mmCIF file of C-alpha atoms in Angstrom:
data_model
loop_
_atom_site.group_PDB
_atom_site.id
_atom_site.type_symbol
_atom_site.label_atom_id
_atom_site.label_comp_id
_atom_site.label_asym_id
_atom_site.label_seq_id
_atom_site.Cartn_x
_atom_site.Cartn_y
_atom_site.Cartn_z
ATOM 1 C CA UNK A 284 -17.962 13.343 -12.911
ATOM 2 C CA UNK A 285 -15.223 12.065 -10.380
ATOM 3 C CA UNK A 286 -15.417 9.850 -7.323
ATOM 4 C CA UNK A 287 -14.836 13.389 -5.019
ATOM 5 C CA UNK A 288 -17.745 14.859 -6.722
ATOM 6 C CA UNK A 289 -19.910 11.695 -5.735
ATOM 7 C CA UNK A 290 -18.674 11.480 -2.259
ATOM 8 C CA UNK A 291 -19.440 15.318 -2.053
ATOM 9 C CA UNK A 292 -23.052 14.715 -3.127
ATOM 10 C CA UNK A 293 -22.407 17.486 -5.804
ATOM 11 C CA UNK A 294 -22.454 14.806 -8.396
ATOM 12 C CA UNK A 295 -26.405 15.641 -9.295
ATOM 13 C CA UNK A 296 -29.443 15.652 -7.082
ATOM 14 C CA UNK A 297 -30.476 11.964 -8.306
ATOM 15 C CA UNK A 298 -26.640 10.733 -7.689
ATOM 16 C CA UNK A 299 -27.008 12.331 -4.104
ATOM 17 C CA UNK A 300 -29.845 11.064 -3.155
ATOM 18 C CA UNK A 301 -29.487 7.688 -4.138
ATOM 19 C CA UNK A 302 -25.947 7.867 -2.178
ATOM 20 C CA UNK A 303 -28.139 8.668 1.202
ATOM 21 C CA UNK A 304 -30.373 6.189 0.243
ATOM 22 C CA UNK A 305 -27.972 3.933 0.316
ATOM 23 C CA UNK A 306 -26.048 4.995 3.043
ATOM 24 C CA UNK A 307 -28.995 5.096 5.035
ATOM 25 C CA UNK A 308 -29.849 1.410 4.404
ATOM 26 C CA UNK A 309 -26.115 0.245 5.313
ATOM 27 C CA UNK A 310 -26.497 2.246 8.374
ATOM 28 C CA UNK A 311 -29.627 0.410 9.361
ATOM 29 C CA UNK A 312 -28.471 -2.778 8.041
ATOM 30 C CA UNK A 313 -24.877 -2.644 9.960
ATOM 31 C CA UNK A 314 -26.953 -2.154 13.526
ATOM 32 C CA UNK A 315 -29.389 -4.505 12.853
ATOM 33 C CA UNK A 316 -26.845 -7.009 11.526
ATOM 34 C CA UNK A 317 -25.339 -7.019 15.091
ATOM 35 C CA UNK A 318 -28.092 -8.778 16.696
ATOM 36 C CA UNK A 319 -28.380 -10.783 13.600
ATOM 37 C CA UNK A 320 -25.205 -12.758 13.889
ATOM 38 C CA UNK A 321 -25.308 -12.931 17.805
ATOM 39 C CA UNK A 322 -28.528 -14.196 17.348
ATOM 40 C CA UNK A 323 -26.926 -16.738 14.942
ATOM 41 C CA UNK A 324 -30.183 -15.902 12.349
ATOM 42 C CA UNK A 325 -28.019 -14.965 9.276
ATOM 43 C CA UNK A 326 -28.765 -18.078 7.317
ATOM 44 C CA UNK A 327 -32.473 -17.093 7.877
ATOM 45 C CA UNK A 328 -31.755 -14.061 6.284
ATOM 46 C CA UNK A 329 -30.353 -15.284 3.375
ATOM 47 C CA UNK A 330 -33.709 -17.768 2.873
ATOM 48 C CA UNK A 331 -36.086 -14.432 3.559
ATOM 49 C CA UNK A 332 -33.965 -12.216 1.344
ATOM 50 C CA UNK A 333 -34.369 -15.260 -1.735
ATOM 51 C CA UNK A 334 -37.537 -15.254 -0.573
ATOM 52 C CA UNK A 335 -38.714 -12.182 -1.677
ATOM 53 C CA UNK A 336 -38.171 -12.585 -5.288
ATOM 54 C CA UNK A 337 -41.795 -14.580 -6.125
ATOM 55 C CA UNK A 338 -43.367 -11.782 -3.918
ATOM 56 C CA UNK A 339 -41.728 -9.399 -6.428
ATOM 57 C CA UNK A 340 -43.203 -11.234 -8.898
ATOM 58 C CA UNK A 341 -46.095 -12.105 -8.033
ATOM 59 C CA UNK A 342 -46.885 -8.313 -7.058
ATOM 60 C CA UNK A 343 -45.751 -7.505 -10.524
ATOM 61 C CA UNK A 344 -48.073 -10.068 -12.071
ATOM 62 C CA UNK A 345 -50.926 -9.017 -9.719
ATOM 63 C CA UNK A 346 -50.562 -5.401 -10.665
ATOM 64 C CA UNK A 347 -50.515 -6.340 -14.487
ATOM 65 C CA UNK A 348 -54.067 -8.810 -14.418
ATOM 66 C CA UNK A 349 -55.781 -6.165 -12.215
ATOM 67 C CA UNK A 350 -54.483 -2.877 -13.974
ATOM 68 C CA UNK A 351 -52.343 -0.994 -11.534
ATOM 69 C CA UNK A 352 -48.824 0.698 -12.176
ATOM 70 C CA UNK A 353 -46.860 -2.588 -12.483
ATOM 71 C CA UNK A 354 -43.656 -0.745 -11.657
ATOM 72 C CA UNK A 355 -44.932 0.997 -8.263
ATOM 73 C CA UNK A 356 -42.349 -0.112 -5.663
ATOM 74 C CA UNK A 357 -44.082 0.289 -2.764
ATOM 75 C CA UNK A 358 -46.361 -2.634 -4.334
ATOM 76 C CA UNK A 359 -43.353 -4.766 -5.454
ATOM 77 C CA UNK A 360 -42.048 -4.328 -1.980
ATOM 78 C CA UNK A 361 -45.515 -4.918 0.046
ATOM 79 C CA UNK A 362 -45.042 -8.380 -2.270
ATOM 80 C CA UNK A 363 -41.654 -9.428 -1.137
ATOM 81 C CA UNK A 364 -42.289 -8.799 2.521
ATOM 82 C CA UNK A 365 -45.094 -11.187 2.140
ATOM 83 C CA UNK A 366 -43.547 -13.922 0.693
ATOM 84 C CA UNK A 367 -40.838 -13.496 3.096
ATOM 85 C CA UNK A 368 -42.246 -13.542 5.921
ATOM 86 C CA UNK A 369 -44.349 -16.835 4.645
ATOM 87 C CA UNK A 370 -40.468 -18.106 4.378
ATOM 88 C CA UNK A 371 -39.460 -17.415 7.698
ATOM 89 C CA UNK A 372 -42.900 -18.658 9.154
ATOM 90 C CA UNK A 373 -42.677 -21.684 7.650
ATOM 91 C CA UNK A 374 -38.960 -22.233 8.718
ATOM 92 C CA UNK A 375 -39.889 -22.408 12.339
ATOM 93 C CA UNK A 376 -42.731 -24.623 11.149
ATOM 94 C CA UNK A 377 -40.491 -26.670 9.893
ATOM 95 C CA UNK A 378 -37.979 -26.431 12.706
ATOM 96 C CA UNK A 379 -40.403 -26.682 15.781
ATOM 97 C CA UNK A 380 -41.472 -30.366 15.308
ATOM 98 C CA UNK A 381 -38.042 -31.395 15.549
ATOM 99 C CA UNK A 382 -37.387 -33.693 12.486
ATOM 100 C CA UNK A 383 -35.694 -30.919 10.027
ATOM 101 C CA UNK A 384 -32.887 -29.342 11.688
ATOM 102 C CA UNK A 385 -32.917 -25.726 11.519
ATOM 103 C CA UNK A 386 -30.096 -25.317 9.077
ATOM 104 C CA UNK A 387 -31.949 -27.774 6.610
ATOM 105 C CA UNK A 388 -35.015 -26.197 6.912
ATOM 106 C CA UNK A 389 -33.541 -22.445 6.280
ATOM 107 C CA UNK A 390 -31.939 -24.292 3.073
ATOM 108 C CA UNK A 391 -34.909 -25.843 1.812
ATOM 109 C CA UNK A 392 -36.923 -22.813 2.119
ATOM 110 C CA UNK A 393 -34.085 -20.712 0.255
ATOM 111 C CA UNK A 394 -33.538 -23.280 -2.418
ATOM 112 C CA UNK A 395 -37.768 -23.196 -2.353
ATOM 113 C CA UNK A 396 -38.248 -19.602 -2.667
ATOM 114 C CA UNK A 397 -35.652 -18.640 -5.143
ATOM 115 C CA UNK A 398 -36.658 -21.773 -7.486
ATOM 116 C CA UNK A 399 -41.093 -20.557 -7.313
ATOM 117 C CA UNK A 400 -39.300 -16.975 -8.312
ATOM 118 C CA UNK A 401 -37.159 -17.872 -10.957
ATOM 119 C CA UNK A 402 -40.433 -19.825 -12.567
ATOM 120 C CA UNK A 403 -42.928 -16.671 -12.208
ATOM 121 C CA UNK A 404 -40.442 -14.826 -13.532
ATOM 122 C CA UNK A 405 -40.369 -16.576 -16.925
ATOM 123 C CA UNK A 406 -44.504 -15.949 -16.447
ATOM 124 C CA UNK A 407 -43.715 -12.434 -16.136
ATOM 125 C CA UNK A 408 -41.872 -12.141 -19.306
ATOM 126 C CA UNK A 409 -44.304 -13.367 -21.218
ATOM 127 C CA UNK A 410 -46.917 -10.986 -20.112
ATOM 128 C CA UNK A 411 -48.097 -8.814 -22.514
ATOM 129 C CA UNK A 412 -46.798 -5.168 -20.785
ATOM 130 C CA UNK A 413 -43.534 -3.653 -20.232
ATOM 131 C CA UNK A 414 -41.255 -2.651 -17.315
ATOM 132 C CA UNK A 415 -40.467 -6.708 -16.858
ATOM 133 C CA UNK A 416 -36.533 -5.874 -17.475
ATOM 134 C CA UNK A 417 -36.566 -3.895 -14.312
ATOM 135 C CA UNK A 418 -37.027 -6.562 -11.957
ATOM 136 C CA UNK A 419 -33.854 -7.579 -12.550
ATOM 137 C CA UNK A 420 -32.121 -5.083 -10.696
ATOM 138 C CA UNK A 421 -33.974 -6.901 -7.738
ATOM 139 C CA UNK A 422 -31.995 -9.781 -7.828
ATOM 140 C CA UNK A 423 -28.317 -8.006 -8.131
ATOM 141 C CA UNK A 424 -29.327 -4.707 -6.986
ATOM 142 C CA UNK A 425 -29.348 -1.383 -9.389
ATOM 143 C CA UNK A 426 -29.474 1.703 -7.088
ATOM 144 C CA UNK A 427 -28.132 4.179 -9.982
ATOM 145 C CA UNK A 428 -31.775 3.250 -11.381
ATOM 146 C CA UNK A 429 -33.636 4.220 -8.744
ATOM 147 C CA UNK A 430 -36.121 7.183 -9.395
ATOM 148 C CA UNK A 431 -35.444 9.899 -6.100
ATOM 149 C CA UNK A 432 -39.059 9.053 -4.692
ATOM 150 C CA UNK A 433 -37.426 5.581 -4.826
ATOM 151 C CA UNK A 434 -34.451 6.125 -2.925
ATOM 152 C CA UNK A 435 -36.436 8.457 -0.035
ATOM 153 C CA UNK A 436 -39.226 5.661 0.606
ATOM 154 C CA UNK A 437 -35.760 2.956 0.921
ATOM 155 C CA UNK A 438 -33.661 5.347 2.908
ATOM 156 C CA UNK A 439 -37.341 6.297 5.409
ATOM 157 C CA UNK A 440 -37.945 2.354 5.574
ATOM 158 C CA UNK A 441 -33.913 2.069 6.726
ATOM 159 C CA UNK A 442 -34.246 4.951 9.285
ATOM 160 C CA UNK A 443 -37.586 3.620 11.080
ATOM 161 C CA UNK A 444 -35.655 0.357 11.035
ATOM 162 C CA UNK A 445 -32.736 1.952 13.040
ATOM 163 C CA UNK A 446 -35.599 4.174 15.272
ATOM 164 C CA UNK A 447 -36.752 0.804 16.524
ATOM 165 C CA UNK A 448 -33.394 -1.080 16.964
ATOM 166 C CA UNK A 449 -32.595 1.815 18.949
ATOM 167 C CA UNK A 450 -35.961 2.180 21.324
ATOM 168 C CA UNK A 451 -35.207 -2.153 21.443
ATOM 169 C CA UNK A 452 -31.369 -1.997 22.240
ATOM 170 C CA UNK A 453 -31.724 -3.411 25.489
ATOM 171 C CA UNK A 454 -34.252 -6.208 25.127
ATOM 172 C CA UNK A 455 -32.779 -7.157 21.962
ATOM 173 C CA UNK A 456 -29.128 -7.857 23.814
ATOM 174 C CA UNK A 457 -30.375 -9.829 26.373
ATOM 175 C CA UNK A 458 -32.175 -12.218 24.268
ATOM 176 C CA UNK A 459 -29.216 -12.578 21.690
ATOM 177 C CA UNK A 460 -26.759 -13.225 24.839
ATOM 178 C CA UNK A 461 -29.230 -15.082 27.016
ATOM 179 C CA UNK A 462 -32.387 -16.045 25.797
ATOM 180 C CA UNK A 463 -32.858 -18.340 29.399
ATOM 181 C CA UNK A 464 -31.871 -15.000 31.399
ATOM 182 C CA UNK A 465 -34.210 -12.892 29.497
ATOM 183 C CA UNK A 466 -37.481 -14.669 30.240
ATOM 184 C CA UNK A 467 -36.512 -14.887 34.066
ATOM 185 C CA UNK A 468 -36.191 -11.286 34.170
ATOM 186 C CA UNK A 469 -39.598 -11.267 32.304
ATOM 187 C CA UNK A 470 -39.143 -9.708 29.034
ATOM 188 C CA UNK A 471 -40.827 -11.416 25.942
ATOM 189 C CA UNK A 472 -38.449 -13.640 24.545
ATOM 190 C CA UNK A 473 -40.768 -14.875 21.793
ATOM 191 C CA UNK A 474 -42.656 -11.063 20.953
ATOM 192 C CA UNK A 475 -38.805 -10.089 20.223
ATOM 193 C CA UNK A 476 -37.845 -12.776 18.873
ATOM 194 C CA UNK A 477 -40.548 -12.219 16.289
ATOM 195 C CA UNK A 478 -39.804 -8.700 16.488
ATOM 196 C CA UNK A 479 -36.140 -9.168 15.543
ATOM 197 C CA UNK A 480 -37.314 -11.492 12.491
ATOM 198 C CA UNK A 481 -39.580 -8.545 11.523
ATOM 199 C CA UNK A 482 -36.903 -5.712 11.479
ATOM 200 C CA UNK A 483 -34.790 -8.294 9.643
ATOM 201 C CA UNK A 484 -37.175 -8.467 7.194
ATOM 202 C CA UNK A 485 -37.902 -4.643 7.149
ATOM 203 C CA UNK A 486 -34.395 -3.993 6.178
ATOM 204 C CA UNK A 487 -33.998 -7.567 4.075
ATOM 205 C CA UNK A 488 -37.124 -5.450 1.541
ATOM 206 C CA UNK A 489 -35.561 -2.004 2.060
ATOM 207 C CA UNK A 490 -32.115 -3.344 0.487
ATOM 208 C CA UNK A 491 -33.432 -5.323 -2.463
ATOM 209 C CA UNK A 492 -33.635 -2.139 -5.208
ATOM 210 C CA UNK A 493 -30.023 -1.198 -3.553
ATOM 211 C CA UNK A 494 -27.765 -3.974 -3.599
ATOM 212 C CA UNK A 495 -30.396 -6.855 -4.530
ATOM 213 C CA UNK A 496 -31.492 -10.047 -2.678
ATOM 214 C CA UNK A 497 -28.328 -12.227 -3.509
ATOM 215 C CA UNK A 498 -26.035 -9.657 -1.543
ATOM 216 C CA UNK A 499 -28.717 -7.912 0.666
ATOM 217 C CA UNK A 500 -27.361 -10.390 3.475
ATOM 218 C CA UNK A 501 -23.743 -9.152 3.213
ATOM 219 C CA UNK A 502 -24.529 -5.850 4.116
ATOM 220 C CA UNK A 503 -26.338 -7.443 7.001
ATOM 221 C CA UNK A 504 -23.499 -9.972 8.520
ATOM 222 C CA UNK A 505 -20.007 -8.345 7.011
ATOM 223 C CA UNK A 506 -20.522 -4.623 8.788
ATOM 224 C CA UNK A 507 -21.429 -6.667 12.383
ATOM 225 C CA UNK A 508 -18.453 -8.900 11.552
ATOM 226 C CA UNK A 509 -16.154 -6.433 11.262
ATOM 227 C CA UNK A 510 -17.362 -4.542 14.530
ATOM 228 C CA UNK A 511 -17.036 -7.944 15.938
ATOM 229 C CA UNK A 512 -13.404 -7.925 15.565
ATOM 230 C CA UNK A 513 -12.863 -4.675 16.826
ATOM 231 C CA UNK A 514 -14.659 -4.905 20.007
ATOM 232 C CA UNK A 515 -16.469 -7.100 22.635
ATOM 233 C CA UNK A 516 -18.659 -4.327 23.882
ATOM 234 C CA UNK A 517 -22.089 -4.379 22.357
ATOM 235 C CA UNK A 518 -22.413 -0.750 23.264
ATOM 236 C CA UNK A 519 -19.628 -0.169 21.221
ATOM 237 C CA UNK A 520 -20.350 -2.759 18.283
ATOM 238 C CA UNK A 521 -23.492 -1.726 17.056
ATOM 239 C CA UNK A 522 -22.248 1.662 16.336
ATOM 240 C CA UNK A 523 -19.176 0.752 14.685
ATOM 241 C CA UNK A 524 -21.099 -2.152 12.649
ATOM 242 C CA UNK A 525 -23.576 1.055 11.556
ATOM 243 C CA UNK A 526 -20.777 3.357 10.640
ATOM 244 C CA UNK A 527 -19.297 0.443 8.318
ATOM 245 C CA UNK A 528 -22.318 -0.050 6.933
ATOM 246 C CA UNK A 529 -23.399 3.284 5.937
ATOM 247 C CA UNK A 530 -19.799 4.379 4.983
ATOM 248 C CA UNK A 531 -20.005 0.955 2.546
ATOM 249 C CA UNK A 532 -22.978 2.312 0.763
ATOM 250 C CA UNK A 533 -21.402 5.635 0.542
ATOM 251 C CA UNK A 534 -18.475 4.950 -1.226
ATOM 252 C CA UNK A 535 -19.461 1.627 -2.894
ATOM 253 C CA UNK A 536 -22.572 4.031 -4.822
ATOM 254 C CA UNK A 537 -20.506 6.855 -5.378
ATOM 255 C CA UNK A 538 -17.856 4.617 -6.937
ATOM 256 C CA UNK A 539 -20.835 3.311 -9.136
ATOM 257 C CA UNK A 540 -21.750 6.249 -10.515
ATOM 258 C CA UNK A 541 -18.061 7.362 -11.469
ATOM 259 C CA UNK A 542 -17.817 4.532 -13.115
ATOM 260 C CA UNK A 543 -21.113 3.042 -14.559
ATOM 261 C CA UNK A 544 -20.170 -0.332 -15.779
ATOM 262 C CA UNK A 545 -19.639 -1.207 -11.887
ATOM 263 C CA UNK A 546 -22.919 -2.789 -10.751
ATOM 264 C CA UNK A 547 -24.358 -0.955 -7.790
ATOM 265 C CA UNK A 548 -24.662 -3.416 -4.966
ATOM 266 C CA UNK A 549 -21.465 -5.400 -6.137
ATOM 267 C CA UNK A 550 -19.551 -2.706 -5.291
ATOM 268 C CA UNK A 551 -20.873 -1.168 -2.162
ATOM 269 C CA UNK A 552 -20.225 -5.676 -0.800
ATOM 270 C CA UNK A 553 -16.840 -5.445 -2.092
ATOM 271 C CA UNK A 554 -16.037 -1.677 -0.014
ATOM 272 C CA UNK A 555 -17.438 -3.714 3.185
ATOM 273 C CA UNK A 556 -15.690 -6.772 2.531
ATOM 274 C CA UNK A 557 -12.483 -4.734 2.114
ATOM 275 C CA UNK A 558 -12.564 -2.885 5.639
ATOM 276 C CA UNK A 559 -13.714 -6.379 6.745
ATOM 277 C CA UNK A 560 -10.228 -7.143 5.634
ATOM 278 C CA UNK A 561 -8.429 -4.258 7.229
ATOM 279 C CA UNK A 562 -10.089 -4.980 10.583
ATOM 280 C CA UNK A 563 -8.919 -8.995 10.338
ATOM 281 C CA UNK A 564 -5.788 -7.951 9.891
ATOM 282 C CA UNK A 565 -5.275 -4.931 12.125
ATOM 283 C CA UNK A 566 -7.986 -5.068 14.742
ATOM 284 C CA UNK A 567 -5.883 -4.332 17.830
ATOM 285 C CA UNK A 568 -6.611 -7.516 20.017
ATOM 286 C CA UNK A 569 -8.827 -9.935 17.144
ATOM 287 C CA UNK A 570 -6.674 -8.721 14.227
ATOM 288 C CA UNK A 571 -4.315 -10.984 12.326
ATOM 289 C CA UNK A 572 -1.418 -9.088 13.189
ATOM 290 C CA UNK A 573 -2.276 -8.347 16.968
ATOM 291 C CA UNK A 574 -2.747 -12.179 17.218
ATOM 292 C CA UNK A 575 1.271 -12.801 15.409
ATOM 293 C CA UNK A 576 2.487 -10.596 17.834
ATOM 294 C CA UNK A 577 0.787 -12.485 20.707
ATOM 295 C CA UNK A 578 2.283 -15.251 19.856
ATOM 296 C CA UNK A 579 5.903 -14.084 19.099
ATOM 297 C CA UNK A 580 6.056 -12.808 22.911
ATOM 298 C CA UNK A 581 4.817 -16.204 23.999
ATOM 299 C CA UNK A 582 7.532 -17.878 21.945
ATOM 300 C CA UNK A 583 10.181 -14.822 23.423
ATOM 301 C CA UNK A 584 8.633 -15.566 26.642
ATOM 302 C CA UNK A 585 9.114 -19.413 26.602
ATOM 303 C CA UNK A 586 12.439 -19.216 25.374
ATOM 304 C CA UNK A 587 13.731 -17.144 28.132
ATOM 305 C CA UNK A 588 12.180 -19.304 30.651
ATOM 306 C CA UNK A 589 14.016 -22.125 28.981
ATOM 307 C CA UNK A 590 16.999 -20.197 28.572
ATOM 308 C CA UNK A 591 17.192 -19.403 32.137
ATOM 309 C CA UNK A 592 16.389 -23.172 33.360
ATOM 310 C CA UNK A 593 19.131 -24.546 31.127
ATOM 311 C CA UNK A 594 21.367 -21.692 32.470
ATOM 312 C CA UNK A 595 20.435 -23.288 36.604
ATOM 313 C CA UNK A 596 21.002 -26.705 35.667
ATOM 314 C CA UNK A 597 24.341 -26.400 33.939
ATOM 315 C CA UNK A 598 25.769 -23.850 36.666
ATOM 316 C CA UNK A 599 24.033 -26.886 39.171
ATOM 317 C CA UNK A 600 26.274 -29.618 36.998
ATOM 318 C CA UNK A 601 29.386 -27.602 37.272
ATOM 319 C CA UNK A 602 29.375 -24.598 39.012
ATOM 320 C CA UNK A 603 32.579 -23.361 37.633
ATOM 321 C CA UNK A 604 32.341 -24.007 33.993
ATOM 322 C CA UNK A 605 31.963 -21.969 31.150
ATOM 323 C CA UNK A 606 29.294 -21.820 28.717
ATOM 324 C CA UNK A 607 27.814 -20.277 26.177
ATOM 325 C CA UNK A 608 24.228 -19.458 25.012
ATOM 326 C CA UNK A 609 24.655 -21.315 21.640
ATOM 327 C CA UNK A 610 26.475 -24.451 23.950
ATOM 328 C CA UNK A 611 22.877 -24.662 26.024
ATOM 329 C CA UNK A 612 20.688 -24.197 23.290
ATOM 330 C CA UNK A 613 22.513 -26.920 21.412
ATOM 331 C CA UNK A 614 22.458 -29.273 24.027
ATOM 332 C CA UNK A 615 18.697 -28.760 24.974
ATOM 333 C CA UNK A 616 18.123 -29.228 21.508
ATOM 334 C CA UNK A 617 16.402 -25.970 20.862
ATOM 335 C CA UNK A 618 17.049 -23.488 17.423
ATOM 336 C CA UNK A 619 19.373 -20.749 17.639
ATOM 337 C CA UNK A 620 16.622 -18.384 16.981
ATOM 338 C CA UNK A 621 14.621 -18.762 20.583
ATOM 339 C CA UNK A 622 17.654 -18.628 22.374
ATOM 340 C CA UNK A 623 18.958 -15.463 20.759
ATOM 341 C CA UNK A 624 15.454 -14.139 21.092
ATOM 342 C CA UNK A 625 15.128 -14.738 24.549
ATOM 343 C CA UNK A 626 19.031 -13.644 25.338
ATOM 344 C CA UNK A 627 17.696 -10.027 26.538
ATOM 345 C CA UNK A 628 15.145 -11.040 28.937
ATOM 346 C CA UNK A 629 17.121 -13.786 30.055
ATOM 347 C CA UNK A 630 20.318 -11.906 30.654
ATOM 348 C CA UNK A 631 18.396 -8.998 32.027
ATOM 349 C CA UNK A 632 15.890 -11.421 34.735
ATOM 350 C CA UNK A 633 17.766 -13.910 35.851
ATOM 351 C CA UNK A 634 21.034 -14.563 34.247
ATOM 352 C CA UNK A 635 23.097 -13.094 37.211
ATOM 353 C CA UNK A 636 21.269 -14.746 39.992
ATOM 354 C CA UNK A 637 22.737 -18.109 39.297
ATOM 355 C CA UNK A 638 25.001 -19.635 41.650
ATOM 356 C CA UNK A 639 28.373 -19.474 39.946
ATOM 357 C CA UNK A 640 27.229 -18.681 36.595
ATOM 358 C CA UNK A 641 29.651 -17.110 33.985
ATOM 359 C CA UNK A 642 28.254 -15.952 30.584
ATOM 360 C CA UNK A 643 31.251 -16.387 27.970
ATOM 361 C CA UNK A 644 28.696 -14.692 25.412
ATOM 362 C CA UNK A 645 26.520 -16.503 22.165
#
């Protein structure tokens, strides 16, 4: 099998439909993601995604004592929404009396919440049925595992996700820019506040069999960062952020299965984190290089104004001397390389309007 086959889909009806599974899931998670970071709720993420793992377990645990199908992932999910959403609840618990400061309290409850999972999963190895070696895969992700009635219930969770960022497109932007303006103009700032928190979580569950809870985040805050840097426009952001996101999961699952030593969600974080990179450094007005060039016109720009103002005050000290370009630089104490620079403009701007002013060349 090669990576064209994957990316074609005709790499096996499992392989393509975990690669729309995924895809589906960045897409969701690369539009949701935008109001996430404006919203400046990213570290909450993080604490619901660890979160979720005693849910996980303790769903697994629950199915085992009681009899049920201990590897049914709609149950294992129902779990891990619970016990994240008990996270985020009792972060603005902790928040809303004032004496933990947000960022402490998102900690805690992260450091809280992986710690209570890590212990019930030692209980759940020592339980006496199998399928424990599969929760793994929900801590580092392990799409390429995923069963095709699996991948369809992740991928329909991920599109009603994106249905109802798109019916709440408007609301949601003016609360993330201006929560004050938002409840003048009536809407309800707290009913979508929640509601953000709950499609965060919606997508935070839908992610965890894909890429896992450690990296679920990244696919969350690295697609909207990237649109970030390529525009200002949220009109324009949320699609870009969802196309980034989706193509991530793509080609990070196809490159998987080419190559099946590369773990699943690793890979599709490392394809976003790399266009990540080629937007930093080419975005056309945020990018790296954008911003170099920016500054080596100010620096042109400055040096021909300087150029030109030593060029007035020497044809002011003697109007019928001769200098050169290297002779004023010098003098003003200023590096060749300015004054050659800004030679052109100079020359071209203002050079011949001084009174009495010969060039005799650099």
């Amino acid at each position: 099998m090669t990576l064209l086959d994957a990316l074609l889909f005709s790499a096996g009806y499992n392989a393509a439909v975990v690669a729309l599974g995924c895809a589906a899931f960045g897409l969701a998670a690369g539009a949701l993601g935008c109001f996430v970071l404006l919203r400046g709720r990213a570290l909450i993420a993080d604490a619901a995604a660890h979160a979720t793992l005693p849910g996980v377990a303790g769903a697994f645990i629950l199915a085992a004592l009681v009899g049920w199908d201990v590897r049914s992932l709609p149950l294992l999910l129902a779990g891990a929404a619970a016990t994240a959403a008990l996270a985020v609840l009792l972060v603005n618990a902790l928040a809303a009396g004032g004496r933990i400061r947000d960022d402490a309290a998102m900690a805690l409850m992260l450091s809280i919440g992986f710690g209570i999972g890590v212990v019930l999963m030692s209980v759940v190895q020592s339980l006496p049925v199998g399928g424990q070696a599969g929760l793994k895969s929900f801590i580092l992700g392990q799409a390429a595992g995923m069963s095709a009635a699996d991948a369809q219930f992740v991928g329909m969770l991920a599109v009603l996700a994106l249905l109802l960022v798109g019916v709440l497109f408007r609301p949601l932007a003016a609360l993330c820019f201006d929560r004050g303006f938002a409840a003048a103009v009536g809407l309800p700032v707290r009913a979508l506040d929640l509601a953000l928190l709950g499609l965060m979580l919606a997508v935070t569950v839908a992610g965890l069999r894909a890429v896992g809870l450690i990296l679920v985040v990244a696919l969350m805050v690295i697609p909207a960062a990237t649109a970030r840097l390529v525009t200002e426009r949220l009109e324009v952001m949320v699609p870009i952020a969802a196309s980034v996101g989706a193509v991530s999961a793509w080609f990070g699952a196809a490159l998987s299965a080419t190559l099946p030593d590369l773990p699943t969600g690793a890979t599709i974080t490392l394809v976003a984190c790399a266009l990540f990179l080629a937007a930093l450094l080419f975005a056309p007005r945020r990018g790296a290089l954008a911003f170099a060039a920016r500054q080596a016109m100010l620096s042109l720009t400055v040096a021909r104004d300087h150029a030109l103002r030593a060029a007035f005050e020497a044809a002011e000290r003697a109007p019928e001397a001769t200098h050169s370009w290297a002779e004023l630089g010098g003098g003003a104490g200023w590096s060749r390389w300015p004054w050659w620079a800004g030679l052109p403009g100079a020359s071209r701007r203002g050079a011949r309007s001084v009174p009495a002013w010969r060039w005799a060349g650099p």
